[in-house]
Amino acid sequence: MIRIIKTVLPLLILALLLSGAVFGFSHFENLDGFEALWMTVTTVLTIGFGDLIPVTTEGRILAILLVPLCIILFTYFMGLIIGFIVEFNISPLRRSQSMERKIKRMNKHIIVCGFNPMSRTIIDRIQEEKRDFVLVDPDEAKCEPYIEKFNIVIADPCEDDVLRRAGIEKAEGLITSLSDAENILIIMSAREMAPGIRITSCAERLESESKLIRAGADKVINPERLGGTRMALSILKPAAMDYIDRVFISDQDNFKINEFLITEGSNLIGVSIRNAEIRNRYDLSVMAVKRAGQIYTSQLADFTLKTNDMLIVFGKEDNLNSFSEASHADQI
């Protein structure tokens, strides 16, 4: 808005000034409309052909005022034009440098490689969880509308240097949703640069899943098979699918499923789930416990918790936050 005012207001002033000059020369010098316009143009441009010159005192005063005022306005417009040109060339560089500084400060963020409808859904979910993320895609036209909204590296994620710019060494997770060949290259590079990072990849074809796993992906998802399975189960097992949707997808009643890591200092260490009274105190359901790569889902009441156990808990967001604060368990 300020930029528009800075541009439009001087234009209005210039238009009024030139219109006033035409009227003034017509009135003071007794000229017709075209002759008054001609005198205004030659005066403003200081070309002075000599065919028409002000002969009255009023006309000469008008010319004296007109020339410097127009020079000031023209100089102002030249400054605006130069400013636009400089900003057009420098702004992308400055914005890129600012983005890279911001990414360098990130820790435990998620890198999303490829911008398409699927990754747009992925980003929406990440944002709902209020997690930091970096989008990497080489298509500037697709990314441009989101430059101010997302942290974006506009470059080919198959290149090692690009993954470093996205902060691969400090990232917690990597999601790839490009072609199978590109996904394999990205996964291999990421696994080499950040051995501990968790990698999830999309598979275009079912036969590519094993290759993506061998390349280093922790989880491979085929959208067609997953979507087809969900659609079938929505008819075959509608109640079960409604429950899964409510737990994992829907925001109905503000229910969520979260993971809690039992770390040193947590008051849950050495306590069974029954004695922790997680359901009674916080109205939460412990769905599973992950320990040393194994997931336990049955007879959890007598399960005694240890350091590095992972609790998978379902309930309302406020209750999940209260449980995290009271138990000193890290919410993942």
CSV table of C-alpha atoms in Angstrom, one decimal:
chain,number,residue,atom,x,y,z
A,1,MET,CA,0.0,0.0,0.0
A,2,ILE,CA,2.8,2.4,0.9
A,3,ARG,CA,4.6,1.6,-2.3
A,4,ILE,CA,1.4,2.3,-4.3
A,5,ILE,CA,1.0,5.7,-2.6
A,6,LYS,CA,4.6,6.6,-3.2
A,7,THR,CA,4.0,5.9,-7.0
A,8,VAL,CA,0.5,7.1,-7.6
A,9,LEU,CA,0.6,10.4,-5.6
A,10,PRO,CA,3.6,11.9,-7.5
A,11,LEU,CA,1.8,10.9,-10.8
A,12,LEU,CA,-1.3,12.8,-9.7
A,13,ILE,CA,0.8,15.8,-8.7
A,14,LEU,CA,2.6,15.7,-12.1
A,15,ALA,CA,-0.7,15.4,-14.0
A,16,LEU,CA,-2.2,18.3,-12.0
A,17,LEU,CA,1.0,20.4,-12.6
A,18,LEU,CA,1.0,19.8,-16.3
A,19,SER,CA,-2.7,20.5,-16.6
A,20,GLY,CA,-2.3,23.6,-14.6
A,21,ALA,CA,0.6,24.7,-16.8
A,22,VAL,CA,-1.5,24.2,-20.0
A,23,PHE,CA,-4.4,26.2,-18.5
A,24,GLY,CA,-2.0,28.9,-17.2
A,25,PHE,CA,-0.2,29.4,-20.6
A,26,SER,CA,-3.6,29.4,-22.4
A,27,HIS,CA,-4.9,32.0,-20.0
A,28,PHE,CA,-1.9,34.2,-19.5
A,29,GLU,CA,-0.4,34.0,-23.0
A,30,ASN,CA,-3.8,34.0,-24.8
A,31,LEU,CA,-3.0,30.7,-26.6
A,32,ASP,CA,-5.3,28.0,-27.9
A,33,GLY,CA,-5.3,24.6,-26.2
A,34,PHE,CA,-2.7,22.9,-28.6
A,35,GLU,CA,-0.4,25.9,-28.5
A,36,ALA,CA,-0.6,25.9,-24.7
A,37,LEU,CA,0.2,22.2,-24.6
A,38,TRP,CA,3.1,22.7,-27.0
A,39,MET,CA,4.6,25.5,-24.8
A,40,THR,CA,4.2,23.3,-21.7
A,41,VAL,CA,6.1,20.4,-23.4
A,42,THR,CA,8.9,22.5,-24.7
A,43,THR,CA,9.3,24.3,-21.3
A,44,VAL,CA,9.3,21.0,-19.3
A,45,LEU,CA,11.7,19.3,-21.7
A,46,THR,CA,13.8,22.5,-21.9
A,47,ILE,CA,14.2,22.2,-25.6
A,48,GLY,CA,13.1,25.8,-26.3
A,49,PHE,CA,12.5,25.9,-30.1
A,50,GLY,CA,11.8,29.6,-29.9
A,51,ASP,CA,8.6,29.5,-31.8
A,52,LEU,CA,6.5,30.1,-28.6
A,53,ILE,CA,7.9,31.9,-25.6
A,54,PRO,CA,6.1,33.4,-22.6
A,55,VAL,CA,5.8,37.2,-23.1
A,56,THR,CA,3.7,38.1,-20.1
A,57,THR,CA,5.1,38.3,-16.6
A,58,GLU,CA,2.6,35.7,-15.3
A,59,GLY,CA,3.6,33.3,-18.1
A,60,ARG,CA,7.3,33.7,-17.3
A,61,ILE,CA,6.7,33.1,-13.6
A,62,LEU,CA,4.8,30.0,-14.5
A,63,ALA,CA,7.7,28.8,-16.7
A,64,ILE,CA,10.2,29.5,-13.9
A,65,LEU,CA,8.1,27.4,-11.4
A,66,LEU,CA,7.3,24.7,-13.9
A,67,VAL,CA,10.8,23.7,-14.9
A,68,PRO,CA,12.3,22.9,-11.5
A,69,LEU,CA,9.2,21.3,-10.2
A,70,CYS,CA,9.0,18.9,-13.2
A,71,ILE,CA,12.8,18.2,-12.9
A,72,ILE,CA,12.2,17.3,-9.2
A,73,LEU,CA,9.3,15.0,-10.1
A,74,PHE,CA,11.2,13.3,-13.0
A,75,THR,CA,14.2,12.8,-10.7
A,76,TYR,CA,11.9,11.2,-8.1
A,77,PHE,CA,10.5,8.8,-10.8
A,78,MET,CA,13.9,7.9,-12.0
A,79,GLY,CA,14.8,7.0,-8.4
A,80,LEU,CA,11.7,4.8,-8.2
A,81,ILE,CA,12.5,3.0,-11.4
A,82,ILE,CA,16.1,2.4,-10.4
A,83,GLY,CA,15.0,1.2,-7.0
A,84,PHE,CA,12.6,-1.3,-8.6
A,85,ILE,CA,15.3,-2.6,-10.9
A,86,VAL,CA,17.8,-3.0,-8.1
A,87,GLU,CA,15.2,-4.7,-5.8
A,88,PHE,CA,14.1,-7.0,-8.6
A,89,ASN,CA,17.6,-8.3,-9.0
A,90,ILE,CA,18.7,-8.2,-5.4
A,91,SER,CA,15.6,-9.3,-3.5
A,92,PRO,CA,15.7,-13.0,-4.6
A,93,LEU,CA,19.4,-13.2,-3.5
A,94,ARG,CA,18.7,-11.5,-0.2
A,95,ARG,CA,15.6,-13.7,0.4
A,96,SER,CA,17.6,-16.8,-0.4
A,97,GLN,CA,20.4,-15.8,2.0
A,98,SER,CA,17.9,-15.1,4.7
A,99,MET,CA,16.2,-18.5,4.1
A,100,GLU,CA,19.5,-20.3,4.4
A,101,ARG,CA,20.4,-18.5,7.6
A,102,LYS,CA,17.0,-19.6,9.0
A,103,ILE,CA,17.5,-23.2,8.0
A,104,LYS,CA,20.9,-23.3,9.6
A,105,ARG,CA,19.3,-22.4,12.9
A,106,MET,CA,16.9,-25.3,12.6
A,107,ASN,CA,17.3,-28.6,14.5
A,108,LYS,CA,15.2,-31.8,14.3
A,109,HIS,CA,13.2,-30.5,11.4
A,110,ILE,CA,11.7,-32.4,8.6
A,111,ILE,CA,12.9,-32.2,4.9
A,112,VAL,CA,10.2,-32.7,2.2
A,113,CYS,CA,11.6,-33.4,-1.2
A,114,GLY,CA,9.3,-32.7,-4.1
A,115,PHE,CA,6.3,-30.4,-4.3
A,116,ASN,CA,3.1,-32.0,-5.6
A,117,PRO,CA,-0.4,-32.6,-4.3
A,118,MET,CA,0.8,-35.4,-2.0
A,119,SER,CA,3.6,-33.4,-0.5
A,120,ARG,CA,1.2,-30.5,0.0
A,121,THR,CA,-0.9,-32.8,2.2
A,122,ILE,CA,2.2,-33.9,4.0
A,123,ILE,CA,3.2,-30.2,4.7
A,124,ASP,CA,-0.3,-29.5,5.9
A,125,ARG,CA,0.0,-32.3,8.5
A,126,ILE,CA,3.4,-31.2,9.6
A,127,GLN,CA,2.2,-27.7,10.1
A,128,GLU,CA,-0.7,-29.0,12.2
A,129,GLU,CA,1.8,-30.5,14.5
A,130,LYS,CA,3.7,-27.2,14.6
A,131,ARG,CA,6.9,-28.8,13.4
A,132,ASP,CA,9.7,-27.1,11.4
A,133,PHE,CA,10.2,-28.3,7.8
A,134,VAL,CA,12.1,-27.4,4.7
A,135,LEU,CA,10.7,-28.0,1.2
A,136,VAL,CA,13.2,-28.8,-1.6
A,137,ASP,CA,12.1,-28.7,-5.2
A,138,PRO,CA,13.8,-27.4,-8.4
A,139,ASP,CA,10.6,-25.9,-9.9
A,140,GLU,CA,10.7,-22.2,-9.1
A,141,ALA,CA,7.3,-21.6,-10.7
A,142,LYS,CA,5.6,-24.1,-8.4
A,143,CYS,CA,7.4,-22.8,-5.3
A,144,GLU,CA,7.1,-19.1,-5.9
A,145,PRO,CA,3.6,-18.6,-4.5
A,146,TYR,CA,4.7,-20.2,-1.3
A,147,ILE,CA,8.0,-18.4,-0.8
A,148,GLU,CA,6.7,-16.3,2.0
A,149,LYS,CA,4.8,-19.2,3.7
A,150,PHE,CA,7.3,-22.1,3.6
A,151,ASN,CA,11.0,-22.6,4.2
A,152,ILE,CA,12.0,-23.5,0.6
A,153,VAL,CA,15.2,-24.5,-1.1
A,154,ILE,CA,14.6,-24.2,-4.9
A,155,ALA,CA,17.1,-26.7,-6.2
A,156,ASP,CA,17.5,-30.3,-7.2
A,157,PRO,CA,17.3,-32.5,-4.0
A,158,CYS,CA,19.3,-35.3,-5.8
A,159,GLU,CA,22.4,-33.2,-5.3
A,160,ASP,CA,24.3,-33.6,-2.0
A,161,ASP,CA,25.0,-29.9,-1.6
A,162,VAL,CA,21.3,-29.1,-1.8
A,163,LEU,CA,20.5,-31.6,1.0
A,164,ARG,CA,23.2,-29.9,3.1
A,165,ARG,CA,21.6,-26.5,2.4
A,166,ALA,CA,18.4,-28.0,3.7
A,167,GLY,CA,20.1,-29.0,6.9
A,168,ILE,CA,20.2,-32.8,6.4
A,169,GLU,CA,22.8,-33.3,9.2
A,170,LYS,CA,20.5,-31.8,11.8
A,171,ALA,CA,17.2,-33.0,10.4
A,172,GLU,CA,15.0,-35.5,12.2
A,173,GLY,CA,13.2,-36.9,9.2
A,174,LEU,CA,13.2,-36.9,5.4
A,175,ILE,CA,10.2,-37.5,3.1
A,176,THR,CA,10.6,-38.0,-0.6
A,177,SER,CA,7.7,-38.0,-3.0
A,178,LEU,CA,9.4,-37.8,-6.4
A,179,SER,CA,10.0,-40.5,-9.0
A,180,ASP,CA,11.3,-43.8,-7.8
A,181,ALA,CA,14.7,-43.2,-9.4
A,182,GLU,CA,15.0,-39.7,-7.8
A,183,ASN,CA,13.8,-41.1,-4.5
A,184,ILE,CA,16.6,-43.8,-4.5
A,185,LEU,CA,19.3,-41.2,-5.2
A,186,ILE,CA,18.0,-38.9,-2.5
A,187,ILE,CA,17.7,-41.7,0.1
A,188,MET,CA,21.3,-43.0,-0.6
A,189,SER,CA,22.8,-39.5,-0.3
A,190,ALA,CA,20.8,-38.7,2.9
A,191,ARG,CA,21.6,-42.0,4.5
A,192,GLU,CA,25.3,-41.4,3.9
A,193,MET,CA,25.3,-37.8,5.2
A,194,ALA,CA,22.9,-38.5,8.1
A,195,PRO,CA,23.0,-42.2,9.1
A,196,GLY,CA,20.5,-41.7,12.0
A,197,ILE,CA,17.8,-39.8,10.1
A,198,ARG,CA,14.4,-41.4,9.6
A,199,ILE,CA,13.4,-41.6,5.9
A,200,THR,CA,10.0,-42.2,4.5
A,201,SER,CA,9.6,-42.5,0.7
A,202,CYS,CA,6.7,-42.7,-1.7
A,203,ALA,CA,6.8,-45.6,-4.2
A,204,GLU,CA,5.3,-45.1,-7.6
A,205,ARG,CA,5.3,-48.8,-8.3
A,206,LEU,CA,4.9,-51.8,-6.0
A,207,GLU,CA,8.1,-53.4,-7.3
A,208,SER,CA,10.1,-50.4,-6.3
A,209,GLU,CA,9.4,-50.8,-2.6
A,210,SER,CA,12.2,-53.3,-1.9
A,211,LYS,CA,14.7,-51.2,-3.9
A,212,LEU,CA,13.8,-48.1,-1.8
A,213,ILE,CA,14.2,-50.1,1.4
A,214,ARG,CA,17.6,-51.4,0.2
A,215,ALA,CA,18.6,-47.8,-0.6
A,216,GLY,CA,18.0,-46.9,3.0
A,217,ALA,CA,14.4,-45.9,3.5
A,218,ASP,CA,12.9,-46.8,6.9
A,219,LYS,CA,9.3,-46.7,5.5
A,220,VAL,CA,8.0,-47.0,2.0
A,221,ILE,CA,4.4,-46.1,1.1
A,222,ASN,CA,2.6,-46.9,-2.2
A,223,PRO,CA,-0.3,-44.3,-2.4
A,224,GLU,CA,-2.3,-46.5,-4.8
A,225,ARG,CA,-2.2,-49.6,-2.5
A,226,LEU,CA,-2.8,-47.5,0.6
A,227,GLY,CA,-5.7,-45.6,-0.9
A,228,GLY,CA,-7.2,-48.8,-2.4
A,229,THR,CA,-7.0,-50.6,0.9
A,230,ARG,CA,-8.6,-47.7,2.8
A,231,MET,CA,-11.4,-47.5,0.3
A,232,ALA,CA,-12.1,-51.2,0.5
A,233,LEU,CA,-12.0,-51.2,4.3
A,234,SER,CA,-14.4,-48.3,4.5
A,235,ILE,CA,-17.0,-50.6,3.0
A,236,LEU,CA,-15.8,-53.9,4.6
A,237,LYS,CA,-14.9,-52.6,8.0
A,238,PRO,CA,-16.7,-49.2,8.3
A,239,ALA,CA,-16.6,-48.9,12.1
A,240,ALA,CA,-12.9,-49.8,12.3
A,241,MET,CA,-12.1,-47.3,9.6
A,242,ASP,CA,-14.2,-44.6,11.3
A,243,TYR,CA,-12.1,-45.2,14.4
A,244,ILE,CA,-8.8,-45.1,12.5
A,245,ASP,CA,-9.9,-41.8,10.8
A,246,ARG,CA,-10.8,-40.3,14.2
A,247,VAL,CA,-7.5,-41.3,15.7
A,248,PHE,CA,-5.1,-40.5,12.9
A,249,ILE,CA,-6.8,-38.0,10.6
A,250,SER,CA,-9.8,-36.2,11.9
A,251,ASP,CA,-9.6,-33.2,14.2
A,252,GLN,CA,-13.0,-34.0,15.7
A,253,ASP,CA,-13.2,-33.4,19.4
A,254,ASN,CA,-9.5,-32.3,19.3
A,255,PHE,CA,-8.4,-36.0,19.7
A,256,LYS,CA,-4.8,-36.8,18.8
A,257,ILE,CA,-2.3,-39.6,19.0
A,258,ASN,CA,1.1,-38.8,20.3
A,259,GLU,CA,4.4,-40.5,21.1
A,260,PHE,CA,6.1,-39.9,24.5
A,261,LEU,CA,9.8,-40.9,25.0
A,262,ILE,CA,10.7,-41.9,28.6
A,263,THR,CA,14.0,-40.1,29.3
A,264,GLU,CA,16.2,-39.9,32.3
A,265,GLY,CA,14.5,-38.0,35.0
A,266,SER,CA,11.0,-39.0,34.1
A,267,ASN,CA,8.8,-40.1,37.1
A,268,LEU,CA,7.4,-43.0,35.0
A,269,ILE,CA,10.7,-45.0,35.1
A,270,GLY,CA,10.1,-48.2,37.1
A,271,VAL,CA,6.4,-47.6,37.3
A,272,SER,CA,3.8,-49.9,35.7
A,273,ILE,CA,1.2,-48.4,33.4
A,274,ARG,CA,-1.5,-49.5,35.8
A,275,ASN,CA,0.2,-47.6,38.7
A,276,ALA,CA,0.9,-44.6,36.6
A,277,GLU,CA,-2.9,-44.1,36.4
A,278,ILE,CA,-2.6,-42.5,33.0
A,279,ARG,CA,-6.3,-43.2,32.2
A,280,ASN,CA,-7.7,-42.1,35.6
A,281,ARG,CA,-5.6,-38.9,35.9
A,282,TYR,CA,-5.4,-37.7,32.4
A,283,ASP,CA,-8.2,-39.5,30.6
A,284,LEU,CA,-5.7,-40.9,28.1
A,285,SER,CA,-5.4,-44.4,26.5
A,286,VAL,CA,-2.0,-46.1,26.1
A,287,MET,CA,-2.3,-47.9,22.8
A,288,ALA,CA,1.2,-49.4,22.6
A,289,VAL,CA,4.7,-49.3,24.1
A,290,LYS,CA,7.8,-49.5,21.8
A,291,ARG,CA,10.9,-50.9,23.4
A,292,ALA,CA,14.2,-51.8,21.6
A,293,GLY,CA,12.4,-51.9,18.2
A,294,GLN,CA,9.6,-54.2,19.5
A,295,ILE,CA,6.0,-52.9,19.8
A,296,TYR,CA,3.8,-54.2,22.7
A,297,THR,CA,0.1,-53.8,22.5
A,298,SER,CA,-1.4,-56.4,24.9
A,299,GLN,CA,-1.3,-56.8,28.7
A,300,LEU,CA,0.0,-53.3,29.0
A,301,ALA,CA,-1.4,-52.7,32.5
A,302,ASP,CA,1.5,-54.6,34.2
A,303,PHE,CA,4.1,-53.3,31.8
A,304,THR,CA,6.9,-51.6,33.8
A,305,LEU,CA,8.4,-48.6,32.0
A,306,LYS,CA,12.1,-48.1,31.5
A,307,THR,CA,14.3,-45.4,30.0
A,308,ASN,CA,14.0,-45.0,26.2
A,309,ASP,CA,10.6,-46.7,26.2
A,310,MET,CA,8.2,-45.0,23.8
A,311,LEU,CA,4.5,-44.6,24.8
A,312,ILE,CA,1.9,-44.3,22.1
A,313,VAL,CA,-1.0,-42.5,23.7
A,314,PHE,CA,-4.4,-41.4,22.4
A,315,GLY,CA,-6.6,-38.6,23.9
A,316,LYS,CA,-7.4,-34.9,23.8
A,317,GLU,CA,-4.6,-32.5,23.0
A,318,ASP,CA,-4.9,-30.6,26.4
A,319,ASN,CA,-4.7,-33.9,28.3
A,320,LEU,CA,-1.7,-35.0,26.3
A,321,ASN,CA,0.1,-31.8,27.1
A,322,SER,CA,-0.7,-32.1,30.8
A,323,PHE,CA,0.6,-35.7,30.9
A,324,SER,CA,3.8,-34.6,29.2
A,325,GLU,CA,4.5,-31.8,31.7
A,326,ALA,CA,3.6,-33.9,34.8
A,327,SER,CA,5.5,-37.1,33.8
A,328,HIS,CA,8.6,-35.3,32.3
A,329,ALA,CA,8.2,-37.4,29.2
A,330,ASP,CA,9.3,-35.9,25.9
A,331,GLN,CA,6.4,-35.5,23.5
A,332,ILE,CA,7.5,-36.5,20.1
